[in-house]
Tab-separated table of C-alpha atoms and ligand atoms in Angstrom:
chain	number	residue	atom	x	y	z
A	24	UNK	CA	85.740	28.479	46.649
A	25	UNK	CA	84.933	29.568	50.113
A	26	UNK	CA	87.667	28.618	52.523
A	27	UNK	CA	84.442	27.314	54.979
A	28	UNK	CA	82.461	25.971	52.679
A	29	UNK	CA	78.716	24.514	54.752
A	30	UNK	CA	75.688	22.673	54.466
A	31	UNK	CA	74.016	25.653	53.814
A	32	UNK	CA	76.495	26.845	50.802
A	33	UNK	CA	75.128	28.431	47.885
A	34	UNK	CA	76.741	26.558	44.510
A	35	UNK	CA	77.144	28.069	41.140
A	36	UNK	CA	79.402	26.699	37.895
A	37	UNK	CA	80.282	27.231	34.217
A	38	UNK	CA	78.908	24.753	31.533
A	39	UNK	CA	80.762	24.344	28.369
A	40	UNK	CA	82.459	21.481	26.292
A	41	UNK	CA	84.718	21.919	26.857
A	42	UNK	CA	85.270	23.817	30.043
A	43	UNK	CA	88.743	22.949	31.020
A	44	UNK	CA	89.963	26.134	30.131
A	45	UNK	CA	87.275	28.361	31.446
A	46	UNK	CA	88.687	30.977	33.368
A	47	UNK	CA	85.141	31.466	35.461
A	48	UNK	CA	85.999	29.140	37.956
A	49	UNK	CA	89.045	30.873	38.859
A	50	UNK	CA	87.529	34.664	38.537
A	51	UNK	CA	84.242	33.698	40.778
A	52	UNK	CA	85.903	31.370	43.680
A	53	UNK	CA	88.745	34.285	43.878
A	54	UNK	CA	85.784	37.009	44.442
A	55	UNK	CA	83.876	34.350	46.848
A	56	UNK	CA	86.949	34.024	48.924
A	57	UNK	CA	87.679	37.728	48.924
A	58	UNK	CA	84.016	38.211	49.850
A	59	UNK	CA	84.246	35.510	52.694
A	60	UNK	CA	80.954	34.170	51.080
A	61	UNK	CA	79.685	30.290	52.290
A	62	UNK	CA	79.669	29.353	48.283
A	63	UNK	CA	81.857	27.465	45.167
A	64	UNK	CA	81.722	27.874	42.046
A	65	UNK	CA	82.229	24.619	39.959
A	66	UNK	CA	82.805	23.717	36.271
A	67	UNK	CA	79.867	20.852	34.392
A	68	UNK	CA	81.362	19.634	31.285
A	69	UNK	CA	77.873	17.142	30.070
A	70	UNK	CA	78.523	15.821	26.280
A	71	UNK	CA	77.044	17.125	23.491
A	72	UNK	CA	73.823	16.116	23.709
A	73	UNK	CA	73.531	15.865	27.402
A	74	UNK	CA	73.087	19.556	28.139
A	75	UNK	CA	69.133	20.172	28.901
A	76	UNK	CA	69.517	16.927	31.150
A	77	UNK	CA	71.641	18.756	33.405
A	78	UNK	CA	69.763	22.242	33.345
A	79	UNK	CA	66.915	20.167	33.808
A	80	UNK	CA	68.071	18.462	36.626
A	81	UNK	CA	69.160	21.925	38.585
A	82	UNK	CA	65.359	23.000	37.955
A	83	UNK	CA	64.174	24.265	41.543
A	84	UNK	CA	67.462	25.747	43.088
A	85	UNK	CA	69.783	22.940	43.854
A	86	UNK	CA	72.400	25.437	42.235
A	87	UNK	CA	71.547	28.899	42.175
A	88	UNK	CA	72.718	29.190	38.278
A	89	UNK	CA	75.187	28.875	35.546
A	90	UNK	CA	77.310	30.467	33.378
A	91	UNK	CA	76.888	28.895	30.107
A	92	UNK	CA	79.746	28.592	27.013
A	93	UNK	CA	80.398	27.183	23.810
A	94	UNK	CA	78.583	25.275	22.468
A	95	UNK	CA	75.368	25.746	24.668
A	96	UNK	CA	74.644	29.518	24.819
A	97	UNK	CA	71.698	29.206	22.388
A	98	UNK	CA	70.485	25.582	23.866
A	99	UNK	CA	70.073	28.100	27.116
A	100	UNK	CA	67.919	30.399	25.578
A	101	UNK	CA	66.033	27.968	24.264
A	102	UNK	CA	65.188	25.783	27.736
A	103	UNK	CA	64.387	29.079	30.032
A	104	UNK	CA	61.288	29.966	31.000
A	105	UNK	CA	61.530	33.905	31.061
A	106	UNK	CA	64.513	34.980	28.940
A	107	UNK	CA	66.225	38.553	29.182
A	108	UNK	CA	65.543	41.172	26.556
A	109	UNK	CA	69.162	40.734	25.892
A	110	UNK	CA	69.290	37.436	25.774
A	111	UNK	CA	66.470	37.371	23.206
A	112	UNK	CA	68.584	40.252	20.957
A	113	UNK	CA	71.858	38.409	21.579
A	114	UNK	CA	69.465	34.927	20.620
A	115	UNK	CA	71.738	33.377	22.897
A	116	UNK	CA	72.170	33.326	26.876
A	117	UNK	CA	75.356	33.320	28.640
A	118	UNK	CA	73.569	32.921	32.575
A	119	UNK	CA	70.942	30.926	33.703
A	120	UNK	CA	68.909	31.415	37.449
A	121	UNK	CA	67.460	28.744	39.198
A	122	UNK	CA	63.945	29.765	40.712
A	123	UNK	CA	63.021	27.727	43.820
A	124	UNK	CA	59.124	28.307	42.425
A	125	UNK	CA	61.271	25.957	39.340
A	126	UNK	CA	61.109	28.313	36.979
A	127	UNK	CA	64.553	28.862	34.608
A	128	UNK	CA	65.380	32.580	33.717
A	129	UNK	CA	67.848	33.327	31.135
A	130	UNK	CA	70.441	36.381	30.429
A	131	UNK	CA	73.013	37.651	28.678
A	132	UNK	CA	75.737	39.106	30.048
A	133	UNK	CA	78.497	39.343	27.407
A	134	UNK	CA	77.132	42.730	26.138
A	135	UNK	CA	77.050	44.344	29.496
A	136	UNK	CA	81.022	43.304	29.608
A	137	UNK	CA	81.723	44.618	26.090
A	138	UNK	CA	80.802	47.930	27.263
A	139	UNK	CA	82.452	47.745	30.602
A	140	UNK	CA	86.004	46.561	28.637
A	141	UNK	CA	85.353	49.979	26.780
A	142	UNK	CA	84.791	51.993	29.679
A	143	UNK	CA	87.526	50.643	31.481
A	144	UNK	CA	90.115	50.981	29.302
A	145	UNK	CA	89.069	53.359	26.510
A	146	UNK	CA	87.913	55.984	29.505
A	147	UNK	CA	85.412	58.553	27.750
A	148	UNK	CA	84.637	56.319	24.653
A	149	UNK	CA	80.490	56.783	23.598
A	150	UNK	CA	78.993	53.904	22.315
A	151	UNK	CA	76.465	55.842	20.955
A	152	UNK	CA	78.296	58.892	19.092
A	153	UNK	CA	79.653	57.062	16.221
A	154	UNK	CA	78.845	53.621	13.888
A	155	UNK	CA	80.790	50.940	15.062
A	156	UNK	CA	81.673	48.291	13.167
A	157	UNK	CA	81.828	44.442	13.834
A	158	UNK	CA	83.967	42.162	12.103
A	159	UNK	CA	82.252	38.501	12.192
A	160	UNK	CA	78.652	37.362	12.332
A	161	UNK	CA	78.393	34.305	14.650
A	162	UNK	CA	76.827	34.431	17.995
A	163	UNK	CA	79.637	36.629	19.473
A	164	UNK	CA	79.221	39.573	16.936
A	165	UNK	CA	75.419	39.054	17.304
A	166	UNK	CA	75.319	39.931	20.568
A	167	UNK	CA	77.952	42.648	20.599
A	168	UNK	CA	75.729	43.991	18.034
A	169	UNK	CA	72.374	44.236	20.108
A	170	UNK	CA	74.454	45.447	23.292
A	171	UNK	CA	75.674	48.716	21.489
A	172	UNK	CA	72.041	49.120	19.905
A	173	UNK	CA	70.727	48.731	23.603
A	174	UNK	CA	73.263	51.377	24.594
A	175	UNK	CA	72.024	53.745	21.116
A	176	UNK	CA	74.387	53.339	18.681
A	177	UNK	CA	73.414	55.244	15.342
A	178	UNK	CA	74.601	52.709	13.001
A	179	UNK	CA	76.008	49.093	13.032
A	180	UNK	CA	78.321	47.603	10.371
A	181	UNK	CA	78.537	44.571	10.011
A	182	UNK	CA	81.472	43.216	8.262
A	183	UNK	CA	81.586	39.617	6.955
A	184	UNK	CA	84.052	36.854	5.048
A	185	UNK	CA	80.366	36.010	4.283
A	186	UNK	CA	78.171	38.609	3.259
A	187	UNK	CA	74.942	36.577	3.988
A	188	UNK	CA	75.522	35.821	7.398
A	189	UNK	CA	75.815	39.749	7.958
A	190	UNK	CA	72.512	39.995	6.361
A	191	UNK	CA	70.648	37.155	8.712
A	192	UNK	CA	71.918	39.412	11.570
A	193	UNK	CA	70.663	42.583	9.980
A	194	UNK	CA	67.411	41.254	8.771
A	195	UNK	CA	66.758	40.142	12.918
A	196	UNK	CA	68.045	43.074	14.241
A	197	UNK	CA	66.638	45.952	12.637
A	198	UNK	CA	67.479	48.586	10.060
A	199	UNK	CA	69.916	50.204	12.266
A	200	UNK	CA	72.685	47.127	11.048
A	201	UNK	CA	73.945	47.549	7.927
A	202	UNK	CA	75.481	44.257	6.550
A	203	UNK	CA	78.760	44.323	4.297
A	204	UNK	CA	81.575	42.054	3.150
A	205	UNK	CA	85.140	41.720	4.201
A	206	UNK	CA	85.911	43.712	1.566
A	207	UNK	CA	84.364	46.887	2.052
A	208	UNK	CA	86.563	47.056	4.916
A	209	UNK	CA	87.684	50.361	3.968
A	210	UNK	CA	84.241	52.177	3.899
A	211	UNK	CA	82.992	50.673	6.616
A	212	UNK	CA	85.756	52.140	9.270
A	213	UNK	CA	85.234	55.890	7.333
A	214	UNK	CA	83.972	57.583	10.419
A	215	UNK	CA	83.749	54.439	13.225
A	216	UNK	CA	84.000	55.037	16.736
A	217	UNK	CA	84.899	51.460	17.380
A	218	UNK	CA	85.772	48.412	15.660
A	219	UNK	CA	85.386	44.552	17.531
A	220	UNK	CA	87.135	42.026	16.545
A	221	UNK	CA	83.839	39.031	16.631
A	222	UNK	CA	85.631	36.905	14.075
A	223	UNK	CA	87.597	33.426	15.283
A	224	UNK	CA	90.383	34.265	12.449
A	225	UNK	CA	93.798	33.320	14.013
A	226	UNK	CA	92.200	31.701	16.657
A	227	UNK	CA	93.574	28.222	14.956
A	228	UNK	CA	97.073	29.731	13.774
A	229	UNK	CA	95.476	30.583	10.288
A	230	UNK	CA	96.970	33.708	9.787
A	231	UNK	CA	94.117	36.103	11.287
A	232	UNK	CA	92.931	39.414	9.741
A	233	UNK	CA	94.164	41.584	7.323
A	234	UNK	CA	91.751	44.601	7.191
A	235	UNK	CA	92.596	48.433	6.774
A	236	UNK	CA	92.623	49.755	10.036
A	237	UNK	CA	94.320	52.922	8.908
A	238	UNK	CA	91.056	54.418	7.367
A	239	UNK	CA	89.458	54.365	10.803
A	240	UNK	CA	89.347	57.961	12.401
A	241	UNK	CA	92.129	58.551	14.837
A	242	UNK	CA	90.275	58.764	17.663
A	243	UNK	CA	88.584	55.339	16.796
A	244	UNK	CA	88.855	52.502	19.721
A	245	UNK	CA	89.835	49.058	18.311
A	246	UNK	CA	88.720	45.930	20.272
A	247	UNK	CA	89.368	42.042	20.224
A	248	UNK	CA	87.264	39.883	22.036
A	249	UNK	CA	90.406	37.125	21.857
A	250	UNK	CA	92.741	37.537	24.745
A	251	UNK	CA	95.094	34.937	24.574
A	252	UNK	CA	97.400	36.307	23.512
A	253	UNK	CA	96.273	39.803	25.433
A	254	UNK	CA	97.560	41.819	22.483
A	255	UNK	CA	96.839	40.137	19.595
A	256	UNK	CA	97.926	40.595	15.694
A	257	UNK	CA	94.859	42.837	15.648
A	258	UNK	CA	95.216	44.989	18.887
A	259	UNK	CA	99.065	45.728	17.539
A	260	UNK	CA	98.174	46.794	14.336
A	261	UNK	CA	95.940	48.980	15.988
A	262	UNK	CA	98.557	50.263	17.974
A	263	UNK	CA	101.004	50.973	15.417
A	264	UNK	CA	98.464	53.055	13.749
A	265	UNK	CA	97.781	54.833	16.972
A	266	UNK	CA	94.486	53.930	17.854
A	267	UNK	CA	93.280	53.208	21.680
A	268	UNK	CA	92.907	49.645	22.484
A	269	UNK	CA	90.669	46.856	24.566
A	270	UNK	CA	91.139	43.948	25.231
A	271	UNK	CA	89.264	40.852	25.426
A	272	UNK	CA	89.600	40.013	29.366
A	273	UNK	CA	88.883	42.884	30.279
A	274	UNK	CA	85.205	41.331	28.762
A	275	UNK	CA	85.772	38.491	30.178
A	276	UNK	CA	85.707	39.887	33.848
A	277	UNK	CA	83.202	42.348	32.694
A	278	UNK	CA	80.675	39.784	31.709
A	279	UNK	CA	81.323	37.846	35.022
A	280	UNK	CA	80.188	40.919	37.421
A	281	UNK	CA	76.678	40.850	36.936
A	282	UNK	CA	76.540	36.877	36.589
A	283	UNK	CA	78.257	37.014	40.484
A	284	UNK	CA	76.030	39.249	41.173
A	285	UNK	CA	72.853	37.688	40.207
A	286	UNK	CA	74.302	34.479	42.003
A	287	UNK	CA	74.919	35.777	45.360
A	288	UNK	CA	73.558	38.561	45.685
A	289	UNK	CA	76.425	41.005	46.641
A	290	UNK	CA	78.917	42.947	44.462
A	291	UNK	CA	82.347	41.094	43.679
A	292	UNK	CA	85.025	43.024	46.542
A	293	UNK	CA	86.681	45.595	45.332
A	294	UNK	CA	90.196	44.561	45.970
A	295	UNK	CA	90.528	41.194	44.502
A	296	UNK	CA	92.970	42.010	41.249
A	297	UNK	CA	91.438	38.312	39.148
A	298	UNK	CA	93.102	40.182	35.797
A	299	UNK	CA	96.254	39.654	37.565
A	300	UNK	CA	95.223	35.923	38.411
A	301	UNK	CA	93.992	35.601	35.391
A	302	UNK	CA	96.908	36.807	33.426
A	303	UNK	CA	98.922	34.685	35.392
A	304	UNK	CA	97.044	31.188	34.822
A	305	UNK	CA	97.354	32.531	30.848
A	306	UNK	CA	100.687	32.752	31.525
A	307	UNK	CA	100.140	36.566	29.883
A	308	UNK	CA	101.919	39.429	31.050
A	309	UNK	CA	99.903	43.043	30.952
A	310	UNK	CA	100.434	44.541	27.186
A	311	UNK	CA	103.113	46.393	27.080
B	21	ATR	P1	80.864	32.419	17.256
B	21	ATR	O1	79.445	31.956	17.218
B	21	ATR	O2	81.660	31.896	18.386
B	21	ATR	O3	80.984	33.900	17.153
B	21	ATR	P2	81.218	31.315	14.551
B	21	ATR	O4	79.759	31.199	14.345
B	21	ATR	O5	82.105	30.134	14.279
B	21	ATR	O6	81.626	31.766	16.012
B	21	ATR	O7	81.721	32.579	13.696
B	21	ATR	C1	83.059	32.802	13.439
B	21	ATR	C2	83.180	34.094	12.652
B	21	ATR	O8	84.569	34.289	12.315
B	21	ATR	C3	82.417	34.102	11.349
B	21	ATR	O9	81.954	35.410	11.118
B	21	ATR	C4	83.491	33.721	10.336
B	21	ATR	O10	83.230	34.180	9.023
B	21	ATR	P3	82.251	33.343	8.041
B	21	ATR	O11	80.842	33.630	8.512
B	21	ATR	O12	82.533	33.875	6.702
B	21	ATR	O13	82.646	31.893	8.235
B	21	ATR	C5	84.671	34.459	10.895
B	21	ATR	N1	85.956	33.927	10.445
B	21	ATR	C6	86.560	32.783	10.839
B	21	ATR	N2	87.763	32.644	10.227
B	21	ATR	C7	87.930	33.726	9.442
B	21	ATR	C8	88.987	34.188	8.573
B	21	ATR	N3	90.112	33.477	8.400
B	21	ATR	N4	88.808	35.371	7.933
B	21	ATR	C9	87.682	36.102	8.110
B	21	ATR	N5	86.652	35.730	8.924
B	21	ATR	C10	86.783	34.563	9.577
């Protein structure tokens, strides 16, 4: 938050149930400070079925927009009046703008960050030389899906406990998804230029994935969109086979450049380090 905040201060937040743990507040009020902007940034927790009530109720401007989480992200495609094109691939939307004319418009922003985690810290990587494969089919793997089509990706695999969600995603996506199940693990990283992590295995201490990233090509970047813990089971296995890594905040703070952007109409400032804030609310250190 602005250390003067006025009258005449813009307001944006983060809605999610829960939110408590949403790192967005922290990221945006650190690059509002740094910026010396008049804003704040502010976290909405409404229950479950008290979400359009409160988009509703910021129709016309009285906050200039929201990040949205889990569970809402499709809800907000769903109640904006002009949606994104990748909001409408990803079928769910991350941002919403408040028009003063009323109107809501809708984005997505998590793809944008995908590829800025990969040019970051896989420096030279080409989304669109290779197949890359996704492991998952929920919302998140959707719309990593549709951002590396965007970019011209070749071929996407996706790779599925269940095969039939893969299929849903290919059947709305296009013929440039090929679906496949868990355990064609093996052909589907012959010849990948990436593989994402999309799935929430481990998330809830059960174990996480076992797949065969040896038979990925050795130049092949491996990704996890978890970051707590920064390197997870996933990213080390990686590593021990000798593959370049990214991570998932580096997503995180990728996704939540254009969002401060579209709020406030200015760049985030260069020299605010929020993965070092951020790492440190985690309680993370940098992967070692
Ligand atoms: P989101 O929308 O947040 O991406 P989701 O819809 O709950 O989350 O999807 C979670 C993904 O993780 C699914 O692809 C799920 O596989 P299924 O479709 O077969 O359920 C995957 N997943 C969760 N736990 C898993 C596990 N232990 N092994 C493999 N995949 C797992």
């Amino acid at each position: 938050m602005s250390q003067s905040l006025t009258g005449a201060g813009k307001v944006a937040g983060v809605v999610g149930a829960p939110v408590r743990h949403s790192l967005s507040p922290l990221i945006h009020n650190a690059w509002i400070a740094g910026a010396g902007l008049d804003a704040a940034y502010v976290p909405f927790s409404p229950p479950a079925t008290g979400f359009k009530a409160l988009v509703e109720g910021f129709r016309g401007g009285a906050v200039c927009g929201l990040n949205v989480t889990l569970p809402f992200k499709e809800e907000a495609l769903a109640l904006a009046d002009a949606p994104s094109a990748a909001a409408q691939a990803a079928g769910a939307a991350n941002l919403l703008l408040f028009r003063e004319d009323g109107r809501i418009l809708a984005d997505n922003t998590d793809g944008t960050g995908l590829l800025a985690a990969f040019a970051q810290q896989a420096p030279g990587f080409d989304p669109a030389a290779a197949p890359v494969v996704i492991l998952g089919a929920g919302g998140a793997a959707r719309g990593a899906a549709a951002a590396f089509l965007a970019a011209g990706v070749g071929e996407v695999r996706i790779l599925n406990r269940t095969l039939a969600r893969a299929e849903a995603i290919a059947v709305s996506l296009g013929d440039r998804v090929s679906p496949l199940a868990l355990h064609q693990a093996e052909q589907a990283f012959t010849g990948a230029g990436a593989v994402i992590n999309a799935t929430s295995a481990g998330l809830s201490g059960d174990g996480g994935l076992d797949v065969p990233l040896a038979a990925t090509p050795a130049d092949c970047v491996v990704m996890d969109m978890v970051y707590k813990p920064l390197r997870t089971p996933f990213l080390a296995q990686a590593e021990t086979e000798g593959r370049r890594t990214v991570d998932g905040l580096a997503m995180l703070i990728g996704q939540a450049v254009p969002s401060f952007t579209a709020f406030f109409g200015v760049s985030p400032p260069s020299g605010v380090d929020v993965r070092a804030l951020a790492l440190k609310t985690l309680g993370l250190s940098e992967r070692i």
